[in-house]
Amino acid sequence: MERKLMKGNEALAEAAIRAGCKCFFGYPITPQTEISAYMSKRMPKVGGVFLQAESEVSAINMVYGCASSGIRCMTSSSSPGVSLKSEGVSYIAGADLPCVIINVMRGGPGLGGIQPSQADYWQATKALGHGDFQLLVYAPSSVQEMADTVTKAFDLADKYRMPALILADGLLGQMMEPVAFEDVDISFGDGSDKEWAARGHNNERKHNISNSLYLKPDELEDRIVERFKRYDVIKANHTEAECYKTDDAELIITAYGSVARIAKAAVDAARAKGIKVGLFRPITLWPFPEKELKAACANAENVLCVEMSMGQMIEDVKLALECKKNVEFFGRTGGIVPKPSEILAKIVEMTQKGAE
Amino acid sequence: MPEFKKPHALTDAPLHYCPGCTHGIIHRLVAEVIDEMGIEGQTVGVAPVGCSVMAYDYFACDMIEAAHGRAPAVATGVKRANPDTFVFTYQGDGDLAAIGTAEIVHAATRGENITVIFVNNTTYGMTGGQMAPTTLPGQVTQTTPYGRNTNVEGFPIRVCEMLSTLSGVALAERVTVVDPANIRKAKAAIRKGFEFQKNKQGFSIIEVLSTCPTNWGKSPVDAIDWLKENMMPYYPLGVYKEGAIR
Amino acid sequence: MMTETILAGFGGQGILFAGKMLAYFGLMDNKEVSWLPSYGPEMRGGTANCSVCISDDAVGSPLVTEPDVLIVMNGPSYDKFINDVKPGGIAIIDSTLIETKCTRDDIKCFYVPSTQMAEEQGLKGMANIILIGKLIKETGIASDEVIRKALEKIIPPAKAQLIDKNLKAISLGMEV
């Protein structure tokens, strides 16, 4: 396969098309606008649909309509825009529809900044909208993974009839790295394989309804309980994580996305000093790879969670480890990317404390 | 002699609307048009939030329930995914002209090839009769207990007039269902909207002046009189725009 | 083996393009590479810089904080980055636009009046590429074959005449 240099945002867009995403509904916001730009160029050439919506709210509701028809579709945004989409995401989850949503995170709250951030972890994994639901959340950490996870996201979203989110950040979206795509013939389904799709019943069946309204509490409870049974299956089968030099590690760094790249450099620097450090990188943030983390920390006493936020994933790390390990935090926020040297300093501090 | 029966495009579910409400008539007109054009199997309807929220149970074609105001965006998603599908939205005045203003204006200006049935009864019916964007000056509602004061609450929106300025609109027509003659005209307008859609000629909106006896605090007959005396002068019936955009 | 480079200057000097060229040298040489721009709200003007990593193994941090190589084309960027260069590293400095001389004795500095050279040689706007030529000369980072292959990748066929101009700029830089 030929390797091409592509920006993360562009690789993701191309991979989505190759995964059969027929419709893309976008709205401009830094630092993810390359996705819209790429789609606007490419979609008309492959028989797909690119539409620039009048708002983030409309874009996600176009996704809701398109997904109701059983057609693979996607929207993308960055933090403030994703907040606007949260209404539609909740309806999509409530109607059990598959789709893919991209958040190329920037600093917040409010308008925040336009530099990379990971401050939307809670939003993505706990509450991207009101009500009892989850999204599948993938956190790629390279341009190749931006491409690979979008394919997985579409497949699992379809399989479990739920929205999937790719949680990236400005650094991953804007950077170029080599990426290779498998040769595929681009083809879009018409939704006819989805027996639930509201795409015209052709006088062949009872009408389908795409809906999240259940006024009778027992009906609504049944729907939600059924949904959470699907979530249990996903938790049991679809967690993903990468372990780097964790086997003999006395200190495990947990980091996801672009920060994991920087943490890897810090691990190498610490190893060069003879400190036994490893990196645990969740690839799925929901479901969180709890078992994998426990196993990776088997020989470690100390865990250092590194994030581009004030500390959000750290709560899941502590929960997974059931408070049996010493979990500390290092983060930069507001759009500042931590330096390997800063992480290394924290590693040294923690290991020295342990030695005292 | 033809037998009077429910249109095929309506299900057997009993309607939940209040006595004297005109939603039932408007549902029927849409369903009759779908039947007469023979397009039930190719139609997807989008229901709003408001009194007609459960329209998805009443129409026998495939249906989608949208969030408040978002029906035109949802309809856009359906239509763009499958351009040969007939897509209509069914929306009230709060849904379409307040919380969903952006969605309706932009669907219209894009010339989105869908048909919008807009039911204007000057109030938020489902939540108990609050001021709507179409509430008339001086009209008493739950949230304008002293009457709508235009110095405070501003003025009603005339949706057909506003949308008729947009190049993407093929049909903007205001009708009512207060008597058999007007009901026939309303049906003809709805049919026209679906025909424009069939020929891929652009966005169509049919605004239907409607009553809300419950929240207006009137009998059904008095409500119709009130509509004629108060709404029709402010919202004149007629065609505001007609002609293919493509 | 990994080479980490920062390229920095004003917007409009082709900083990001020069970085991209460097990344393509790595790609065409079957190396692992990354190119990371700094980005701001403005479309034009302001400072521009990018990080480029070329490595035999997977690139860890794409964000370069202590470069092996600094290519710098304006004063503010020189002030910002010159002290970050790794001991033993090199700095390639556009001496037309930067008058300061570096006092560090643990790095090698090359002063190339690239903006002036570009003007004189009819290569206006290609001072960035002249500096890339100097980088190739000092590090041997790209063979002639790799250079040509990379240029064919980054310059669209419709602008093929620019390949020769770029080659000329590179060889100018190599001769300094």
mmCIF file of N, CA, C and O in Angstrom, chain A residues 2-5 7 30-31 105 114-116 170-171 174-178 258 261-262 264-265 337-341, chain C residues 20 23-24 26-41 58-63 65-66 153:
data_model
loop_
_atom_site.group_PDB
_atom_site.id
_atom_site.type_symbol
_atom_site.label_atom_id
_atom_site.label_comp_id
_atom_site.label_asym_id
_atom_site.label_seq_id
_atom_site.Cartn_x
_atom_site.Cartn_y
_atom_site.Cartn_z
ATOM 1 N N GLU A 2 0.516 2.181 -0.839
ATOM 2 C CA GLU A 2 1.306 3.410 -0.925
ATOM 3 C C GLU A 2 1.039 4.296 0.282
ATOM 4 O O GLU A 2 -0.097 4.469 0.697
ATOM 5 N N ARG A 3 2.124 4.817 0.837
ATOM 6 C CA ARG A 3 1.948 5.742 1.949
ATOM 7 C C ARG A 3 1.881 7.168 1.412
ATOM 8 O O ARG A 3 2.674 7.577 0.583
ATOM 9 N N LYS A 4 0.896 7.907 1.922
ATOM 10 C CA LYS A 4 0.760 9.308 1.525
ATOM 11 C C LYS A 4 0.898 10.158 2.767
ATOM 12 O O LYS A 4 0.538 9.724 3.852
ATOM 13 N N LEU A 5 1.379 11.384 2.597
ATOM 14 C CA LEU A 5 1.368 12.311 3.727
ATOM 15 C C LEU A 5 0.026 13.025 3.730
ATOM 16 O O LEU A 5 -0.352 13.648 2.744
ATOM 17 N N LYS A 7 -2.927 15.263 6.362
ATOM 18 C CA LYS A 7 -3.329 15.782 7.671
ATOM 19 C C LYS A 7 -4.301 14.807 8.312
ATOM 20 O O LYS A 7 -5.079 14.143 7.612
ATOM 21 N N THR A 30 -12.622 26.048 13.556
ATOM 22 C CA THR A 30 -11.232 25.670 13.767
ATOM 23 C C THR A 30 -11.161 24.785 15.013
ATOM 24 O O THR A 30 -11.844 25.088 15.983
ATOM 25 N N PRO A 31 -10.367 23.744 15.026
ATOM 26 C CA PRO A 31 -9.396 23.277 14.030
ATOM 27 C C PRO A 31 -9.829 21.996 13.310
ATOM 28 O O PRO A 31 -9.050 21.081 13.208
ATOM 29 N N MET A 105 -10.946 18.357 19.365
ATOM 30 C CA MET A 105 -11.064 19.238 20.539
ATOM 31 C C MET A 105 -10.126 20.441 20.535
ATOM 32 O O MET A 105 -8.989 20.366 20.103
ATOM 33 N N ILE A 114 -8.185 28.047 20.320
ATOM 34 C CA ILE A 114 -8.230 27.184 19.136
ATOM 35 C C ILE A 114 -7.086 26.181 19.134
ATOM 36 O O ILE A 114 -6.902 25.450 18.188
ATOM 37 N N GLN A 115 -6.329 26.155 20.222
ATOM 38 C CA GLN A 115 -5.218 25.209 20.299
ATOM 39 C C GLN A 115 -5.706 23.882 20.888
ATOM 40 O O GLN A 115 -6.769 23.815 21.490
ATOM 41 N N PRO A 116 -4.884 22.819 20.727
ATOM 42 C CA PRO A 116 -5.340 21.475 21.121
ATOM 43 C C PRO A 116 -5.688 21.361 22.603
ATOM 44 O O PRO A 116 -5.080 21.997 23.448
ATOM 45 N N GLY A 170 -6.783 19.204 18.119
ATOM 46 C CA GLY A 170 -6.216 20.042 17.070
ATOM 47 C C GLY A 170 -4.868 19.554 16.580
ATOM 48 O O GLY A 170 -4.540 19.655 15.397
ATOM 49 N N LEU A 171 -4.091 18.987 17.480
ATOM 50 C CA LEU A 171 -2.764 18.519 17.094
ATOM 51 C C LEU A 171 -2.884 17.360 16.093
ATOM 52 O O LEU A 171 -2.243 17.351 15.044
ATOM 53 N N GLN A 174 -4.378 18.554 12.657
ATOM 54 C CA GLN A 174 -3.566 19.434 11.811
ATOM 55 C C GLN A 174 -2.258 18.795 11.369
ATOM 56 O O GLN A 174 -1.635 19.263 10.421
ATOM 57 N N MET A 175 -1.787 17.783 12.084
ATOM 58 C CA MET A 175 -0.465 17.244 11.735
ATOM 59 C C MET A 175 -0.555 16.328 10.519
ATOM 60 O O MET A 175 -1.590 15.744 10.229
ATOM 61 N N MET A 176 0.570 16.249 9.800
ATOM 62 C CA MET A 176 0.651 15.314 8.665
ATOM 63 C C MET A 176 1.561 14.164 9.055
ATOM 64 O O MET A 176 2.626 14.370 9.663
ATOM 65 N N GLU A 177 1.127 12.973 8.670
ATOM 66 C CA GLU A 177 1.950 11.789 8.836
ATOM 67 C C GLU A 177 1.657 10.873 7.661
ATOM 68 O O GLU A 177 0.647 11.054 6.974
ATOM 69 N N PRO A 178 2.498 9.866 7.454
ATOM 70 C CA PRO A 178 2.173 8.916 6.381
ATOM 71 C C PRO A 178 0.922 8.135 6.747
ATOM 72 O O PRO A 178 0.710 7.777 7.901
ATOM 73 N N SER A 258 -3.236 12.460 21.309
ATOM 74 C CA SER A 258 -1.938 13.046 20.987
ATOM 75 C C SER A 258 -1.031 13.069 22.206
ATOM 76 O O SER A 258 0.187 12.955 22.079
ATOM 77 N N ARG A 261 1.332 10.273 22.604
ATOM 78 C CA ARG A 261 2.549 10.352 21.786
ATOM 79 C C ARG A 261 3.665 11.043 22.565
ATOM 80 O O ARG A 261 4.818 10.644 22.535
ATOM 81 N N ILE A 262 3.273 12.123 23.216
ATOM 82 C CA ILE A 262 4.260 12.908 23.949
ATOM 83 C C ILE A 262 4.732 12.124 25.173
ATOM 84 O O ILE A 262 5.916 12.098 25.514
ATOM 85 N N LYS A 264 4.916 8.972 25.348
ATOM 86 C CA LYS A 264 5.817 7.913 24.870
ATOM 87 C C LYS A 264 7.257 8.434 24.818
ATOM 88 O O LYS A 264 8.191 7.726 25.215
ATOM 89 N N ALA A 265 7.415 9.651 24.347
ATOM 90 C CA ALA A 265 8.750 10.249 24.314
ATOM 91 C C ALA A 265 9.299 10.380 25.733
ATOM 92 O O ALA A 265 10.495 10.139 25.979
ATOM 93 N N VAL A 337 0.264 22.287 24.992
ATOM 94 C CA VAL A 337 0.607 20.871 24.843
ATOM 95 C C VAL A 337 1.758 20.579 25.799
ATOM 96 O O VAL A 337 2.766 21.290 25.781
ATOM 97 N N PRO A 338 1.622 19.563 26.663
ATOM 98 C CA PRO A 338 2.714 19.289 27.599
ATOM 99 C C PRO A 338 3.978 18.874 26.849
ATOM 100 O O PRO A 338 3.902 18.217 25.810
ATOM 101 N N LYS A 339 5.116 19.239 27.395
ATOM 102 C CA LYS A 339 6.384 18.841 26.777
ATOM 103 C C LYS A 339 6.830 17.519 27.386
ATOM 104 O O LYS A 339 6.576 17.264 28.567
ATOM 105 N N PRO A 340 7.552 16.713 26.604
ATOM 106 C CA PRO A 340 8.090 15.472 27.171
ATOM 107 C C PRO A 340 8.911 15.750 28.435
ATOM 108 O O PRO A 340 8.849 14.986 29.403
ATOM 109 N N SER A 341 9.651 16.853 28.429
ATOM 110 C CA SER A 341 10.520 17.145 29.579
ATOM 111 C C SER A 341 9.697 17.407 30.843
ATOM 112 O O SER A 341 10.113 17.053 31.947
ATOM 113 N N LYS C 20 7.014 20.753 4.806
ATOM 114 C CA LYS C 20 6.367 19.661 4.087
ATOM 115 C C LYS C 20 7.372 18.966 3.156
ATOM 116 O O LYS C 20 7.399 17.741 3.047
ATOM 117 N N ALA C 23 9.472 16.744 5.174
ATOM 118 C CA ALA C 23 8.746 15.530 5.553
ATOM 119 C C ALA C 23 8.678 14.562 4.375
ATOM 120 O O ALA C 23 8.821 13.346 4.543
ATOM 121 N N TYR C 24 8.503 15.104 3.171
ATOM 122 C CA TYR C 24 8.450 14.237 1.984
ATOM 123 C C TYR C 24 9.808 13.594 1.695
ATOM 124 O O TYR C 24 9.862 12.469 1.196
ATOM 125 N N GLY C 26 11.742 12.476 3.920
ATOM 126 C CA GLY C 26 11.701 11.304 4.802
ATOM 127 C C GLY C 26 10.802 10.215 4.246
ATOM 128 O O GLY C 26 11.159 9.033 4.220
ATOM 129 N N LEU C 27 9.626 10.645 3.794
ATOM 130 C CA LEU C 27 8.646 9.670 3.282
ATOM 131 C C LEU C 27 9.215 8.907 2.092
ATOM 132 O O LEU C 27 9.111 7.687 1.991
ATOM 133 N N MET C 28 9.869 9.650 1.171
ATOM 134 C CA MET C 28 10.406 9.043 -0.051
ATOM 135 C C MET C 28 11.606 8.150 0.260
ATOM 136 O O MET C 28 12.008 7.338 -0.547
ATOM 137 N N ASP C 29 12.155 8.347 1.456
ATOM 138 C CA ASP C 29 13.292 7.543 1.898
ATOM 139 C C ASP C 29 12.807 6.380 2.783
ATOM 140 O O ASP C 29 13.600 5.755 3.485
ATOM 141 N N ASN C 30 11.476 6.154 2.763
ATOM 142 C CA ASN C 30 10.862 5.086 3.573
ATOM 143 C C ASN C 30 11.079 5.242 5.067
ATOM 144 O O ASN C 30 11.156 4.263 5.793
ATOM 145 N N LYS C 31 11.186 6.478 5.509
ATOM 146 C CA LYS C 31 11.305 6.729 6.949
ATOM 147 C C LYS C 31 9.914 7.007 7.530
ATOM 148 O O LYS C 31 8.938 7.225 6.806
ATOM 149 N N GLU C 32 9.857 7.018 8.851
ATOM 150 C CA GLU C 32 8.653 7.504 9.538
ATOM 151 C C GLU C 32 8.795 9.023 9.675
ATOM 152 O O GLU C 32 9.878 9.516 9.988
ATOM 153 N N VAL C 33 7.713 9.735 9.428
ATOM 154 C CA VAL C 33 7.801 11.204 9.491
ATOM 155 C C VAL C 33 6.555 11.787 10.150
ATOM 156 O O VAL C 33 5.495 11.165 10.196
ATOM 157 N N SER C 34 6.714 13.003 10.660
ATOM 158 C CA SER C 34 5.546 13.776 11.082
ATOM 159 C C SER C 34 5.795 15.247 10.786
ATOM 160 O O SER C 34 6.946 15.696 10.774
ATOM 161 N N TRP C 35 4.735 15.956 10.487
ATOM 162 C CA TRP C 35 4.788 17.409 10.202
ATOM 163 C C TRP C 35 3.671 18.054 10.996
ATOM 164 O O TRP C 35 2.514 17.657 10.865
ATOM 165 N N LEU C 36 4.050 18.955 11.864
ATOM 166 C CA LEU C 36 3.035 19.562 12.740
ATOM 167 C C LEU C 36 3.132 21.087 12.651
ATOM 168 O O LEU C 36 4.144 21.656 13.038
ATOM 169 N N PRO C 37 2.103 21.742 12.143
ATOM 170 C CA PRO C 37 2.164 23.201 12.065
ATOM 171 C C PRO C 37 1.693 23.828 13.379
ATOM 172 O O PRO C 37 0.910 23.231 14.102
ATOM 173 N N SER C 38 2.202 25.013 13.650
ATOM 174 C CA SER C 38 1.521 25.789 14.686
ATOM 175 C C SER C 38 0.457 26.552 13.927
ATOM 176 O O SER C 38 0.651 26.914 12.773
ATOM 177 N N TYR C 39 -0.688 26.735 14.508
ATOM 178 C CA TYR C 39 -1.716 27.446 13.762
ATOM 179 C C TYR C 39 -2.343 28.522 14.641
ATOM 180 O O TYR C 39 -2.437 28.375 15.850
ATOM 181 N N GLY C 40 -2.734 29.611 14.021
ATOM 182 C CA GLY C 40 -3.339 30.708 14.752
ATOM 183 C C GLY C 40 -4.612 31.133 14.054
ATOM 184 O O GLY C 40 -4.991 30.556 13.050
ATOM 185 N N PRO C 41 -5.276 32.154 14.589
ATOM 186 C CA PRO C 41 -6.550 32.573 14.014
ATOM 187 C C PRO C 41 -6.381 33.289 12.671
ATOM 188 O O PRO C 41 -7.292 33.313 11.868
ATOM 189 N N ALA C 58 8.895 4.506 14.658
ATOM 190 C CA ALA C 58 7.677 5.314 14.809
ATOM 191 C C ALA C 58 8.003 6.610 15.542
ATOM 192 O O ALA C 58 8.782 6.614 16.501
ATOM 193 N N VAL C 59 7.426 7.696 15.087
ATOM 194 C CA VAL C 59 7.674 8.991 15.721
ATOM 195 C C VAL C 59 6.855 9.059 17.005
ATOM 196 O O VAL C 59 5.652 8.806 16.998
ATOM 197 N N GLY C 60 7.522 9.388 18.113
ATOM 198 C CA GLY C 60 6.793 9.582 19.370
ATOM 199 C C GLY C 60 6.117 10.926 19.327
ATOM 200 O O GLY C 60 5.154 11.132 18.588
ATOM 201 N N SER C 61 6.644 11.858 20.068
ATOM 202 C CA SER C 61 6.033 13.181 20.094
ATOM 203 C C SER C 61 6.257 13.911 18.777
ATOM 204 O O SER C 61 7.390 14.126 18.370
ATOM 205 N N PRO C 62 5.178 14.305 18.100
ATOM 206 C CA PRO C 62 5.335 15.079 16.867
ATOM 207 C C PRO C 62 5.669 16.546 17.157
ATOM 208 O O PRO C 62 6.047 17.285 16.265
ATOM 209 N N LEU C 63 5.519 16.918 18.417
ATOM 210 C CA LEU C 63 5.806 18.296 18.806
ATOM 211 C C LEU C 63 7.276 18.389 19.190
ATOM 212 O O LEU C 63 7.725 17.739 20.122
ATOM 213 N N THR C 65 10.319 20.157 20.770
ATOM 214 C CA THR C 65 10.609 21.244 21.712
ATOM 215 C C THR C 65 12.111 21.517 21.786
ATOM 216 O O THR C 65 12.531 22.609 22.112
ATOM 217 N N GLU C 66 12.930 20.481 21.495
ATOM 218 C CA GLU C 66 14.383 20.670 21.473
ATOM 219 C C GLU C 66 14.898 20.138 20.138
ATOM 220 O O GLU C 66 15.249 18.969 20.000
ATOM 221 N N LYS C 153 6.121 14.772 -5.860
ATOM 222 C CA LYS C 153 4.934 14.513 -5.033
ATOM 223 C C LYS C 153 4.261 15.806 -4.586
ATOM 224 O O LYS C 153 3.036 15.895 -4.537
#
